[in-house]
PDB file of C-alpha atoms in Angstrom:
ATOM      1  CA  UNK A   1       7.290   2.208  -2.550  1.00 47.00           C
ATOM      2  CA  UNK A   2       4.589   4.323  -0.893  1.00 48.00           C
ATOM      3  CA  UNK A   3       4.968   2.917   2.320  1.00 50.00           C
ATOM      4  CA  UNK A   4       9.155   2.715   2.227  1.00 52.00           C
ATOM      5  CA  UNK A   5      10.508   5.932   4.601  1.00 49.00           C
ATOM      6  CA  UNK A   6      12.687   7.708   1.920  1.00 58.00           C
ATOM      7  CA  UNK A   7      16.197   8.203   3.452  1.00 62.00           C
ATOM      8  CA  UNK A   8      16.986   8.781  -0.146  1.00 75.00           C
ATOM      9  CA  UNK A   9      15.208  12.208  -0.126  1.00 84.00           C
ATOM     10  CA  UNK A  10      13.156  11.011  -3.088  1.00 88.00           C
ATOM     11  CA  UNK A  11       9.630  10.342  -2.798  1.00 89.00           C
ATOM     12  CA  UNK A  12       7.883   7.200  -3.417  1.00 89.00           C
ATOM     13  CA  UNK A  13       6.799   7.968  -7.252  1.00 92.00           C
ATOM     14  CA  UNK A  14      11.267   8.870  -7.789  1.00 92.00           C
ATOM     15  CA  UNK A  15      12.175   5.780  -5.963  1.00 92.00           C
ATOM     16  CA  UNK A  16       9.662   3.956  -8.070  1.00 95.00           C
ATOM     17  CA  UNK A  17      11.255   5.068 -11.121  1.00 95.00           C
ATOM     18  CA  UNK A  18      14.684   5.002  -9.493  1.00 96.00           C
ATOM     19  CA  UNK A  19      13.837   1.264  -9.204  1.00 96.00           C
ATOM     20  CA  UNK A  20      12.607   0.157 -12.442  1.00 97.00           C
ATOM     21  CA  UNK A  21      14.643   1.880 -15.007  1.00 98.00           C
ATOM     22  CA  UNK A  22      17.896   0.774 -13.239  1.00 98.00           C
ATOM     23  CA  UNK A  23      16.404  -2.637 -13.658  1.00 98.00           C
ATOM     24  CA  UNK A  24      15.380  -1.639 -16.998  1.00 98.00           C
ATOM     25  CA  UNK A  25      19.221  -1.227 -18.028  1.00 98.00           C
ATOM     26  CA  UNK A  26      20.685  -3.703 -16.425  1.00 97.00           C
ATOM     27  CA  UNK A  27      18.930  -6.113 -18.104  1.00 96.00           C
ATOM     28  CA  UNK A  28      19.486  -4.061 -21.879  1.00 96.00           C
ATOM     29  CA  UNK A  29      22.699  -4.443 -21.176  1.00 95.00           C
ATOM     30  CA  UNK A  30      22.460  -8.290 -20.682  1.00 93.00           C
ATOM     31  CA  UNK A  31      20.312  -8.801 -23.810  1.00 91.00           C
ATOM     32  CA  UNK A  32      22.748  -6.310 -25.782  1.00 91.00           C
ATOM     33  CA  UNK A  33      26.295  -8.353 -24.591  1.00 87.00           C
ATOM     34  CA  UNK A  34      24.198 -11.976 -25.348  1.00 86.00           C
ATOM     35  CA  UNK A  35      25.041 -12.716 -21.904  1.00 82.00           C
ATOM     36  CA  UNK A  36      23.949 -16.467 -20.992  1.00 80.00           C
ATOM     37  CA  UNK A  37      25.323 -16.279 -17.932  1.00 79.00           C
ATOM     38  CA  UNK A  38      22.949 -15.353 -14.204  1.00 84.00           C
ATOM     39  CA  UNK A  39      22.530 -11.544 -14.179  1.00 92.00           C
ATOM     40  CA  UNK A  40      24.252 -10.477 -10.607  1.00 97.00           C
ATOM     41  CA  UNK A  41      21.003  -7.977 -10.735  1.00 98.00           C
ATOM     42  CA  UNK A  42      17.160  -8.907 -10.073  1.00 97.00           C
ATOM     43  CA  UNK A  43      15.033  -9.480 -13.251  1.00 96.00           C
ATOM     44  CA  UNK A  44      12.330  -7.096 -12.910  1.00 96.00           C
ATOM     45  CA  UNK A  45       9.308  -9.489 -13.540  1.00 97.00           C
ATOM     46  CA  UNK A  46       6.417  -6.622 -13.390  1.00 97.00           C
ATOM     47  CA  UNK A  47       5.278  -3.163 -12.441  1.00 97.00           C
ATOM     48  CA  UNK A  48       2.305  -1.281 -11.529  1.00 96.00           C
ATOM     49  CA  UNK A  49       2.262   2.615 -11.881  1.00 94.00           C
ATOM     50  CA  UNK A  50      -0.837   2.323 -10.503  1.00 95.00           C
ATOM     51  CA  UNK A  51       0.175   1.380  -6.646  1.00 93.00           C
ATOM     52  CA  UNK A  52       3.812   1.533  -7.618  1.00 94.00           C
ATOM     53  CA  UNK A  53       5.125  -1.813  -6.741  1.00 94.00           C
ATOM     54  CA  UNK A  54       7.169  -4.074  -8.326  1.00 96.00           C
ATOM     55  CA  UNK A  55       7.891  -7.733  -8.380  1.00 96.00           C
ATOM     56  CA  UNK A  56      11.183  -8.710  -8.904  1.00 97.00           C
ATOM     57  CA  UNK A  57      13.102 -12.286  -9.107  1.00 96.00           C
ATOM     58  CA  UNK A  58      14.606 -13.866  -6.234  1.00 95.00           C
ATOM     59  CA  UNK A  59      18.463 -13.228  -5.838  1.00 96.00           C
ATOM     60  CA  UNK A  60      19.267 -15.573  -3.246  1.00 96.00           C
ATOM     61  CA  UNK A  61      19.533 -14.123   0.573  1.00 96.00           C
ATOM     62  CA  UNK A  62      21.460 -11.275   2.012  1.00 97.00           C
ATOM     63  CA  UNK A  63      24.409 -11.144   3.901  1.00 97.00           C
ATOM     64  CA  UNK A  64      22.671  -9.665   6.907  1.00 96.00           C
ATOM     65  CA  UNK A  65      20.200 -12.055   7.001  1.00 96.00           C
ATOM     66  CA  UNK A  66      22.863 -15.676   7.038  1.00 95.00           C
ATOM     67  CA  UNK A  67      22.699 -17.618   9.874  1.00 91.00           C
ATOM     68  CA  UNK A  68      25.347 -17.106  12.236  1.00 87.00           C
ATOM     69  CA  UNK A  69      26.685 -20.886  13.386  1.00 83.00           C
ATOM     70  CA  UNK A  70      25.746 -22.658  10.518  1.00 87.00           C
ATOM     71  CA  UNK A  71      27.874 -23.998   7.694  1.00 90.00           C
ATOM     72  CA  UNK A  72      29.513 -20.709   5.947  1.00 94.00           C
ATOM     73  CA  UNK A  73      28.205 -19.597   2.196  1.00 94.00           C
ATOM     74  CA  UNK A  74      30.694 -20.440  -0.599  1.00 96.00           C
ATOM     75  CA  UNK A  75      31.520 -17.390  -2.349  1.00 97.00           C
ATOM     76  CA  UNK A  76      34.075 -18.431  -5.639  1.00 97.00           C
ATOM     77  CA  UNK A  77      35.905 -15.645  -7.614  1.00 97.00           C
ATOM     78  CA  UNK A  78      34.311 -13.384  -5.092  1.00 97.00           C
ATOM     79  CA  UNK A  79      36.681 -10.918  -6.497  1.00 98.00           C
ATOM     80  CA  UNK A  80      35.645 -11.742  -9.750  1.00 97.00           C
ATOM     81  CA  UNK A  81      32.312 -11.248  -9.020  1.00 97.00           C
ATOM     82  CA  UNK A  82      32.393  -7.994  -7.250  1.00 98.00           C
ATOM     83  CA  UNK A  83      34.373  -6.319 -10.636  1.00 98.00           C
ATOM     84  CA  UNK A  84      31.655  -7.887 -12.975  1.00 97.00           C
ATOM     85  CA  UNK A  85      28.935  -6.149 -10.728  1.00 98.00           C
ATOM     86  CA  UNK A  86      30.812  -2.726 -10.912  1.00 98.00           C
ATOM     87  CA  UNK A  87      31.860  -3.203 -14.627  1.00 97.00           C
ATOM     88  CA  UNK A  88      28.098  -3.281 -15.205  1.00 97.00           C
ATOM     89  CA  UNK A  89      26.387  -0.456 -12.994  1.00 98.00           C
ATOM     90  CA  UNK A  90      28.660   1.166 -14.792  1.00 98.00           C
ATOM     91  CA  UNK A  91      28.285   0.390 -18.704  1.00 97.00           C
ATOM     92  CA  UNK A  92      24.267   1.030 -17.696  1.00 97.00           C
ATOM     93  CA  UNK A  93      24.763   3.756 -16.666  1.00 98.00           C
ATOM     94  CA  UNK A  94      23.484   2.852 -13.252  1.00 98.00           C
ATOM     95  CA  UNK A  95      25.274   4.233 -10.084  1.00 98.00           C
ATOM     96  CA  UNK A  96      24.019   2.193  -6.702  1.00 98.00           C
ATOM     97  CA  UNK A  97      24.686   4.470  -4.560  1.00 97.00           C
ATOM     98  CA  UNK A  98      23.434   2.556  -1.213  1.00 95.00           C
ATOM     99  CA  UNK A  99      26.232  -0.190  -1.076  1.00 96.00           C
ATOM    100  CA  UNK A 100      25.325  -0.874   2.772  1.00 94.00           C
ATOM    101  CA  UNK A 101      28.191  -2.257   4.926  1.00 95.00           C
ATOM    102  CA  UNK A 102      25.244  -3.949   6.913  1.00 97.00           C
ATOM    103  CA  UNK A 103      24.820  -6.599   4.107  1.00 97.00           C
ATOM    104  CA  UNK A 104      21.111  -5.940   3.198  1.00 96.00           C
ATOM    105  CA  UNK A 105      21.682  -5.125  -0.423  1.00 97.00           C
ATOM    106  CA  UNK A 106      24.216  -7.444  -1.540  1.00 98.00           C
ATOM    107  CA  UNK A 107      22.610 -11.168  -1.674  1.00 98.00           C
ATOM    108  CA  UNK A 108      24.067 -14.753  -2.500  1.00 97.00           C
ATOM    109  CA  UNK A 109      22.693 -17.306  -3.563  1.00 96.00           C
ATOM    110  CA  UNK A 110      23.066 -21.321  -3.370  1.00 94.00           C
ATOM    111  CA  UNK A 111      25.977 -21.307  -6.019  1.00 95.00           C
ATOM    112  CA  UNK A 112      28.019 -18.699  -4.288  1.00 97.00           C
ATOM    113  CA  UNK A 113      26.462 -16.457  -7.016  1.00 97.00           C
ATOM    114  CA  UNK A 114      26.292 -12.468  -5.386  1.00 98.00           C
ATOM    115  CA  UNK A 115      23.631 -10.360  -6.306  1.00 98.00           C
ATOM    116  CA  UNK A 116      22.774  -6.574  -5.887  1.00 98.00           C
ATOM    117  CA  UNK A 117      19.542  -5.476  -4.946  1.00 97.00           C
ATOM    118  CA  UNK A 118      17.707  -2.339  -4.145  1.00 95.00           C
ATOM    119  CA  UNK A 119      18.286   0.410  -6.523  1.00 96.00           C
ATOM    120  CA  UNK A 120      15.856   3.319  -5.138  1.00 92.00           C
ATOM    121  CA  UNK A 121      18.982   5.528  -4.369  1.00 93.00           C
ATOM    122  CA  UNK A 122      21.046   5.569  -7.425  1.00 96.00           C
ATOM    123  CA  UNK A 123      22.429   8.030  -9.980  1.00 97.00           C
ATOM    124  CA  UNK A 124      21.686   7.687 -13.668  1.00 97.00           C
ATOM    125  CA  UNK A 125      23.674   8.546 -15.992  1.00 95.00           C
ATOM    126  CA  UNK A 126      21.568  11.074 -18.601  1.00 90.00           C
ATOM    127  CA  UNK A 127      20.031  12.452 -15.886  1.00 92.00           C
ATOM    128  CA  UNK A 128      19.718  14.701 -12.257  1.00 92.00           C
ATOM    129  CA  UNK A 129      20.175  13.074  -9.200  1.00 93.00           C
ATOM    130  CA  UNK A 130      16.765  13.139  -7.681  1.00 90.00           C
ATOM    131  CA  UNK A 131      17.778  14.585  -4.331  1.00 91.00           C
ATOM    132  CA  UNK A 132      20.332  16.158  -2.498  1.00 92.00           C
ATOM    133  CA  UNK A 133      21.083  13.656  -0.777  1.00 92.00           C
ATOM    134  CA  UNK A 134      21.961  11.513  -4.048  1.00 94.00           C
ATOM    135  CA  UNK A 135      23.654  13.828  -5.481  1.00 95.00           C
ATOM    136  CA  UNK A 136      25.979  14.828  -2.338  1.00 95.00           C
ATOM    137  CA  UNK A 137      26.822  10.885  -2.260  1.00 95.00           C
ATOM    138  CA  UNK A 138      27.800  10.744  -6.015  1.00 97.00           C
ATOM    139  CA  UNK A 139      29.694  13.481  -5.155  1.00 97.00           C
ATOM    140  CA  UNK A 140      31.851  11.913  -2.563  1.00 97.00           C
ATOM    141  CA  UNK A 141      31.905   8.557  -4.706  1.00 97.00           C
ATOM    142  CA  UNK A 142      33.007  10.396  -7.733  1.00 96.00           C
ATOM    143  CA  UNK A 143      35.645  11.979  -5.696  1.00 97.00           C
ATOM    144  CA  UNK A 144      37.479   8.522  -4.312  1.00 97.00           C
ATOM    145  CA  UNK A 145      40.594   8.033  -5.772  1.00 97.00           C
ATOM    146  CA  UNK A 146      39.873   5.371  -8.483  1.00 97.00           C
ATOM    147  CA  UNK A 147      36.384   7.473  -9.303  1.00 97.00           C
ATOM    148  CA  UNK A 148      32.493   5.565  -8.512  1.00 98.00           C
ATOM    149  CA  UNK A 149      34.293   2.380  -9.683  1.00 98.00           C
ATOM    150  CA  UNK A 150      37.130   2.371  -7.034  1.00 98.00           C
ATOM    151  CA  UNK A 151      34.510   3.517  -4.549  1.00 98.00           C
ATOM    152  CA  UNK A 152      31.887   0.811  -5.471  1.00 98.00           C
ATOM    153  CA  UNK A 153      34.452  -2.101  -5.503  1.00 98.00           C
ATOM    154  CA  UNK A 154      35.687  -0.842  -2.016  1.00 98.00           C
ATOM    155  CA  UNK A 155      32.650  -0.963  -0.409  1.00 98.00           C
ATOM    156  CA  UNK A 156      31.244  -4.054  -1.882  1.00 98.00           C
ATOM    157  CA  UNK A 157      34.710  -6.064  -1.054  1.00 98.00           C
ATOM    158  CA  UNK A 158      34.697  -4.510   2.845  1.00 97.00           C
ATOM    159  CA  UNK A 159      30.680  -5.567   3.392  1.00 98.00           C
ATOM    160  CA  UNK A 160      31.834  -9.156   2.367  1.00 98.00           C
ATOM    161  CA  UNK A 161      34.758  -8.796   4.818  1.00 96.00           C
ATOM    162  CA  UNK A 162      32.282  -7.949   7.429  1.00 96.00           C
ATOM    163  CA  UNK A 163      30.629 -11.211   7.055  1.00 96.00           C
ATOM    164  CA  UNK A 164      33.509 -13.667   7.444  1.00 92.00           C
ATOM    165  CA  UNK A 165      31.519 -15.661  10.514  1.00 93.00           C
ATOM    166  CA  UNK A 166      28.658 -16.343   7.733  1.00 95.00           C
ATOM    167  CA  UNK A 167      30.276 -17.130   3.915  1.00 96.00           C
ATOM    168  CA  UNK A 168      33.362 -17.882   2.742  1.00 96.00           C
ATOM    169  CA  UNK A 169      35.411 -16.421   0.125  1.00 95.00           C
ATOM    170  CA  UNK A 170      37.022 -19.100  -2.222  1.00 88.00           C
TER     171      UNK A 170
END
């Protein structure tokens, strides 16, 4: 995280943080539901405060980063899958607020499985957004009709829409 440029306005030690304890709660929440099933969030597999990095477990590849040409990604119940990736940001407590139309936060993987990744810019619930800029984008999410979870399920649904020349939604 030291040598990431913060766009966030948080600085590396914040993003580090930012980072793991989302991670942290996503995966309480797994163990705490007895979910079986793939987690549609990395598994954080270690973390240094020393040199603040992390080590996380591979999600697949992201959109932005498909082959153009080849033979389309099969997404199933993409639908299906974006709600169950809302539904659990927001029962952690863990608001992603950089849901990039580019595609370099949302991966898939060779079962059509889609992942979210990066969570250095995120709001958590019990505690201050770390910068203004965090807080002025939970601001706007919280204000879209439908609330964070209206705004998160937009945004992941329209970056998958972007990508219709590299998966396809079944």
């Amino acid at each position: 995280y030291s040598a990431k440029n913060r766009w966030g306005g948080v600085d590396a030690e914040q993003a580090y943080f930012l980072e793991t304890e989302s991670l942290r709660r996503l995966a309480l929440l797994k163990q705490e539901r007895g979910d079986k099933n793939s987690s549609p969030f990395p598994k954080l597999l270690s973390a240094s405060n020393e040199d603040l990095s992390i080590t996380i477990s591979d999600c697949g590849i992201s959109l932005d980063a498909l082959a153009i040409g080849e033979v389309p990604a099969q997404i199933p119940d993409h639908k299906a899958q974006v709600d169950y990736i809302v539904d659990c940001l927001l029962e952690a407590g863990v608001l992603h607020l950089d849901l990039r139309p580019d595609g370099k936060n949302l991966c898939v993987d060779e079962q059509g499985r889609l992942s979210l990744i990066d969570f250095d810019i995120v709001a958590l619930n019990g505690t201050q957004p770390h910068s203004y800029q965090i807080k002025r984008r939970l601001d706007m999410a919280r204000r879209f009709p439908g609330g964070y979870r209206e705004w998160a399920r937009s945004r992941l649904l329209r970056t998958l829409g972007r990508f219709d020349d590299r998966i396809e939604l079944v």
